[in-house]
Amino acid sequence: MAEHLFLKACRREPVERTPMWMMRQAGRYMHEYRAIRKKVSFLELCKTPELACEVTMQPINEFGFDAAILFCDILVPLESMGLQVDFTPAPVLPNPVRDRAGVMALKIPDPEQEMPYVFEAIRKIRTALDNRVPLIGFAGAPFTMATYAVEGGGSKSYEKTKSLLFSDPETGHELLDRLARVTAVYLEAQVAAGAQCVQLFDSWAGILSPGDFSEFALRHANSAIEMLKDSATYKESPVPVIYFANGCAPYLQRLRESKADVLGVDWKIDLSTAWDALGDKYALQGNLDPTCLFMPEDALRARVKEVLDGAGNRPGHIFNLGHGILPSTDRERVRFLVNTVKELSAR
Ligand code: CP3
């Protein structure tokens, strides 16, 4: 069977057209998703494999993306480490980690024991996909997970997280190290269950100075990736690893040390500039501003062309948004986007 376009592009092999998927492609912009969310809470949805499978498949069946992504949330493993997580829908953690005792109390769970529904969902999705497109598994990167664990939710200034890391780096690194270990075993179990690629989301890495990015974000994301790549499961089924550090433009030189195979790029930098700085070791994923989906079709088409031109003829481009799709997006624009990428990128 011919290899999937998406997996070929991850390995920087030539493809007949650019593969594409969208971060947060399953979600509230789809009425099919909202209909299910009327009946169950977000966490119930994540923890019910039949439903998680159904919403993962919705955008695949409707728009024809080149990859599916497991429906779950990056914060789910924090529960199994001993932290309560609620969604309102914004995440709230009522008992955040603020000191050394809190960090030392965090457990390293056995993923199969503590989150069996994730792996059951992966197996169901693989069956439902029937090899049409590959399935991406994912986890939050240690730094981004730490922001939620310490702040107790989203934040503007991230002052509690940065205060902990800057004033007590030993405790900070202990926290990040525990999160890296959980990330690695969690991703390993996803690969064992059938994930054909994994993405690490470092959504808030962009709030750090370049030196702090290396010390607190990249170092621990790399340690999670190295632990995964050293595992028996990975050696038996090596899958591409994507590292998406949102807001990565100031850190490109440092990102050349990433242990990932594919780097996600947001829209604040031209793809060509990013690629020149990163060298040809990595495939790149990105980088349309999700707000472009609110443009009229002609203007959106021009923006798609701009992204594709930025990638030029280099092998290893995966078209994506620079961050997640916004819930108020018109689904017909999504259809137009998928068709336009497929049309304009045909070699
Ligand atoms: O991409 C996909 O389609 C797969 C599913 C997925 C979700 N969250 C579903 C979700 C993935 C990959 C995530 C990752 C995630 N979760 C990240 C990293 C990606 C990014 O956007 O930077 C982050 C930071 C989170 C944490 C999180 N979960 C937030 C901030 C929110 C609130 C979002 C909002 O707009 O209110 C969530 C909830 C969440 N995760 C929803 C979905 C579909 C909305 C929940 C609902 O249906 O009410």
XYZ file of C-alpha atoms and ligand atoms in Angstrom:
395
model
C 0.000 0.000 0.000
C 1.263 3.485 -0.837
C 2.455 5.380 2.230
C 0.285 8.213 3.512
C 1.154 11.700 2.233
C 1.281 13.026 5.780
C 3.812 10.436 6.995
C 5.923 10.880 3.858
C 6.029 14.631 4.414
C 6.992 14.103 8.078
C 10.004 12.167 6.780
C 10.767 14.865 4.193
C 10.078 12.541 1.277
C 8.687 14.056 -1.942
C 4.889 14.048 -2.199
C 2.435 14.698 -5.051
C 0.722 17.432 -3.038
C 1.046 19.041 0.392
C -0.791 17.125 3.124
C -2.902 19.148 5.546
C -4.719 18.918 8.861
C -5.804 21.569 11.365
C -4.999 21.919 15.047
C -8.285 21.556 16.989
C -9.943 20.200 13.845
C -12.559 18.422 15.972
C -14.554 20.891 18.019
C -17.110 23.583 18.446
C -17.067 25.027 14.907
C -18.792 21.758 13.854
C -22.527 21.373 14.637
C -22.030 17.597 14.836
C -19.597 18.193 17.720
C -21.912 20.674 19.472
C -24.773 18.167 19.247
C -22.720 15.597 21.176
C -21.565 18.222 23.702
C -25.237 19.004 24.469
C -25.506 15.503 25.857
C -22.154 15.013 27.643
C -19.566 17.172 29.377
C -16.192 17.741 27.728
C -14.390 15.363 30.128
C -17.036 12.667 29.662
C -16.512 13.027 25.937
C -12.738 12.550 26.371
C -13.327 9.513 28.602
C -15.912 7.700 26.446
C -13.979 5.933 23.666
C -17.030 5.526 21.361
C -17.730 9.277 21.521
C -14.066 10.330 21.343
C -13.800 8.162 18.234
C -16.950 9.688 16.744
C -15.766 13.305 17.139
C -12.259 12.444 15.892
C -13.868 11.084 12.721
C -16.263 14.023 12.161
C -13.774 16.359 10.418
C -12.181 13.455 8.516
C -15.503 12.389 7.039
C -16.724 15.935 6.427
C -13.667 17.744 5.020
C -11.090 15.126 3.999
C -8.058 16.073 6.080
C -4.878 14.060 5.522
C -4.481 13.119 9.189
C -6.773 12.528 12.160
C -5.877 13.651 15.688
C -7.001 11.800 18.780
C -9.780 13.651 20.575
C -8.698 14.304 24.149
C -7.006 17.190 25.981
C -3.434 17.892 27.037
C -4.601 18.324 30.657
C -6.084 14.833 31.060
C -2.789 13.268 32.325
C -2.582 15.888 35.099
C -5.586 14.186 36.713
C -3.712 10.918 36.876
C -0.791 12.754 38.517
C -3.163 13.734 41.327
C -4.483 17.149 40.246
C -8.172 17.896 39.830
C -8.993 19.351 36.386
C -12.343 20.956 35.473
C -13.384 22.489 32.142
C -15.726 25.495 32.171
C -14.900 25.179 29.112
C -11.658 26.953 29.994
C -9.545 24.691 32.222
C -9.612 25.223 35.996
C -7.369 23.358 38.461
C -8.670 24.165 41.936
C -5.610 22.766 43.787
C -2.591 24.011 41.847
C 1.032 23.095 42.616
C 2.804 26.017 44.263
C 5.723 24.581 46.267
C 8.155 21.718 46.662
C 5.717 19.595 48.694
C 3.140 19.945 45.921
C 5.672 18.888 43.295
C 6.907 15.917 45.320
C 3.302 14.711 45.734
C 2.793 14.427 41.935
C 2.531 10.816 40.846
C 4.046 9.189 37.762
C 1.031 7.132 36.647
C 0.910 3.912 34.682
C -1.013 5.315 31.670
C -2.728 2.030 30.760
C -4.021 1.721 34.341
C -5.022 5.331 34.909
C -6.205 6.422 31.434
C -7.394 3.229 29.710
C -10.047 5.174 27.773
C -7.350 7.037 25.791
C -5.864 3.825 24.409
C -9.279 2.276 23.818
C -10.199 5.418 21.832
C -6.989 5.096 19.774
C -7.784 1.472 18.919
C -11.368 2.373 17.960
C -10.209 5.294 15.807
C -7.670 3.128 13.974
C -10.471 0.674 13.182
C -12.802 3.464 12.053
C -10.083 5.058 9.910
C -9.359 1.730 8.247
C -6.006 3.133 7.069
C -7.588 6.012 5.113
C -5.348 8.564 6.886
C -2.881 8.226 9.773
C -3.754 8.968 13.397
C -1.798 11.550 15.404
C -1.542 11.114 19.172
C -0.452 14.013 21.378
C 0.551 15.335 24.760
C 1.257 18.714 26.275
C 4.957 19.574 26.479
C 6.310 19.755 30.052
C 6.560 23.547 30.216
C 2.992 24.139 28.990
C 1.690 21.476 31.378
C 3.585 23.181 34.208
C 1.830 26.506 33.484
C -1.570 24.864 34.034
C -0.398 22.910 37.101
C 1.063 26.027 38.755
C -1.332 28.792 37.638
C -4.411 26.608 38.158
C -5.713 27.532 34.684
C -4.901 29.919 31.866
C -2.975 33.112 32.587
C -1.893 36.423 31.064
C 1.409 36.989 32.845
C 2.272 33.452 33.998
C 3.716 35.107 37.086
C 3.244 32.140 39.421
C 4.924 29.691 37.043
C 7.823 32.011 36.270
C 8.224 32.930 39.959
C 8.512 29.259 40.895
C 10.979 28.490 38.068
C 13.100 31.611 38.655
C 13.132 31.664 42.467
C 13.397 27.923 43.094
C 14.801 26.380 39.902
C 15.551 23.084 41.646
C 11.854 22.581 42.434
C 10.919 23.950 39.002
C 13.121 21.415 37.243
C 11.782 18.631 39.460
C 8.261 19.574 38.319
C 9.297 19.729 34.649
C 11.204 16.465 34.977
C 8.158 14.670 36.398
C 6.020 16.082 33.605
C 8.582 14.950 31.008
C 8.535 11.415 32.413
C 4.734 11.313 32.313
C 4.720 12.725 28.783
C 7.146 10.040 27.616
C 5.272 7.049 29.077
C 1.943 8.492 27.951
C 3.140 8.940 24.350
C 4.793 5.515 24.391
C 1.452 3.944 25.382
C -0.297 5.912 22.605
C 2.161 4.548 20.035
C 1.694 1.024 21.425
C -2.086 1.456 21.005
C -1.725 2.580 17.373
C -0.833 6.291 17.140
C 1.179 6.730 13.908
C 2.696 10.099 14.813
C 2.759 12.151 18.025
C 2.687 15.901 18.574
C 3.941 17.734 21.648
C 2.019 20.984 22.214
C 4.147 23.704 23.837
C 1.392 26.293 23.524
C 2.830 28.807 25.984
C 6.580 28.417 25.360
C 6.465 31.798 23.609
C 6.219 33.719 26.895
C 9.853 32.927 27.763
C 13.101 34.779 27.075
C 15.360 32.845 24.683
C 17.585 31.563 27.500
C 14.599 30.517 29.578
C 13.063 28.831 26.521
C 16.160 26.615 26.255
C 16.314 25.907 29.974
C 12.658 25.404 30.883
C 10.836 24.473 27.660
C 13.137 22.954 25.024
C 15.324 20.972 27.444
C 12.367 19.147 29.001
C 10.492 18.677 25.716
C 13.712 17.107 24.403
C 14.040 14.895 27.435
C 10.468 13.613 26.916
C 11.231 12.965 23.222
C 14.507 11.191 24.056
C 12.804 8.965 26.627
C 10.130 8.115 24.057
C 12.691 7.401 21.328
C 14.692 5.189 23.729
C 11.641 3.051 24.561
C 11.194 -0.499 23.283
C 7.793 0.459 21.802
C 9.280 3.274 19.740
C 12.200 1.150 18.546
C 9.697 -1.388 17.275
C 7.360 1.226 15.697
C 9.258 4.489 15.198
C 6.777 7.304 14.499
C 7.480 10.944 13.595
C 7.500 13.350 16.531
C 6.186 16.906 16.025
C 7.178 19.671 18.454
C 4.934 22.738 18.257
C 6.374 25.628 20.272
C 3.817 28.382 19.800
C 5.563 31.731 19.306
C 8.859 30.086 18.313
C 10.206 32.872 16.047
C 12.671 34.298 18.618
C 14.140 30.854 19.332
C 14.886 29.397 15.887
C 18.626 28.978 16.473
C 17.884 27.169 19.728
C 15.223 25.002 18.086
C 17.954 23.505 15.903
C 18.648 21.385 18.980
C 15.149 19.922 19.015
C 14.997 16.119 19.079
C 11.720 16.216 17.119
C 11.408 15.303 13.432
C 8.859 17.974 12.550
C 8.602 21.491 13.992
C 5.316 23.381 14.192
C 5.491 27.051 13.219
C 2.948 29.762 14.049
C 2.062 32.628 11.688
C 4.303 35.309 13.186
C 7.177 34.266 10.955
C 7.415 33.437 7.229
C 7.844 29.737 6.627
C 10.807 30.440 4.324
C 12.595 32.484 7.007
C 11.942 29.777 9.583
C 13.221 27.071 7.256
C 16.387 28.992 6.369
C 17.150 29.358 10.076
C 16.283 25.783 11.046
C 18.149 24.048 8.225
C 16.900 21.064 6.286
C 17.023 18.535 9.109
C 13.352 19.110 10.012
C 10.000 18.952 8.265
C 7.859 22.030 9.054
C 4.174 22.231 9.906
C 2.134 25.407 9.596
C 1.409 28.240 9.435
C -1.787 30.032 8.354
C -3.213 32.531 10.852
C -6.506 30.862 11.962
C -8.235 34.251 11.648
C -7.656 34.085 7.855
C -10.616 31.682 7.858
C -12.804 34.765 8.418
C -11.609 36.305 5.122
C -13.561 36.237 1.855
C -12.592 33.255 -0.310
C -10.323 35.149 -2.725
C -8.294 36.693 0.066
C -8.059 33.354 1.891
C -6.853 31.704 -1.310
C -4.090 34.320 -1.619
C -2.999 33.608 1.982
C -2.898 29.870 1.291
C -0.695 30.550 -1.725
C 1.591 32.690 0.410
C 2.090 29.839 2.908
C 2.699 27.294 0.121
C 5.130 29.669 -1.613
C 6.960 30.089 1.683
C 7.529 26.336 1.772
C 8.632 26.524 -1.869
C 9.770 23.235 -3.338
C 11.361 21.956 -0.168
C 10.256 18.476 0.825
C 8.615 18.113 4.219
C 5.872 20.742 4.433
C 2.664 19.869 6.252
C 0.022 22.555 5.851
C -1.677 23.535 9.110
C -2.931 26.584 10.927
C -0.413 28.424 13.104
C -2.602 27.581 16.132
C -6.019 26.036 16.780
C -9.098 26.867 14.705
C -11.439 29.346 16.404
C -14.869 28.013 17.453
C -16.790 30.725 15.536
C -15.235 29.712 12.180
C -17.683 28.983 9.336
C -17.300 25.330 8.366
C -17.741 26.166 4.686
C -14.488 28.149 4.877
C -12.808 25.053 6.282
C -14.026 23.046 3.302
C -12.768 25.779 0.994
C -9.389 25.785 2.770
C -8.890 22.022 2.442
C -9.837 22.044 -1.233
C -7.669 25.074 -1.951
C -4.571 23.575 -0.310
C -5.081 20.361 -2.270
C -5.559 22.258 -5.542
C -2.751 24.813 -5.209
C -0.137 22.398 -3.913
C -0.581 19.705 -6.606
C 2.850 19.080 -8.217
O -7.002 19.098 17.817
C -7.997 18.367 18.023
O -9.004 18.388 17.328
C -7.894 17.343 19.139
C -8.407 17.710 20.420
C -7.695 18.722 21.329
C -8.406 19.506 22.273
N -7.493 20.189 23.034
C -9.868 19.529 22.437
C -10.511 20.587 23.235
C -6.340 19.004 21.484
C -5.157 18.486 20.676
C -6.233 19.921 22.573
C -4.947 20.423 23.075
C -4.942 21.516 24.070
N -5.740 21.696 25.156
C -3.960 22.543 24.099
C -2.817 22.653 23.133
C -3.264 23.233 21.844
C -3.452 24.712 21.857
O -4.576 25.138 21.535
O -2.500 25.432 22.157
C -4.250 23.390 25.182
C -3.483 24.625 25.588
C -5.372 22.831 25.858
C -6.006 23.326 27.106
C -7.423 23.657 26.880
N -8.433 22.730 26.713
C -8.015 24.946 26.791
C -7.243 26.242 26.907
C -9.390 24.749 26.569
C -10.466 25.799 26.488
C -10.578 26.226 25.080
C -11.698 27.204 24.832
O -11.664 27.701 23.718
O -12.532 27.456 25.686
C -9.639 23.367 26.493
C -10.926 22.694 26.222
C -11.024 21.987 24.918
N -10.088 21.109 24.435
C -12.113 22.038 23.991
C -11.805 21.144 22.942
C -12.641 20.810 21.747
C -13.403 22.840 24.161
C -14.255 22.097 25.140
C -15.734 22.162 24.879
O -16.252 21.434 23.990
O -16.428 22.891 25.604
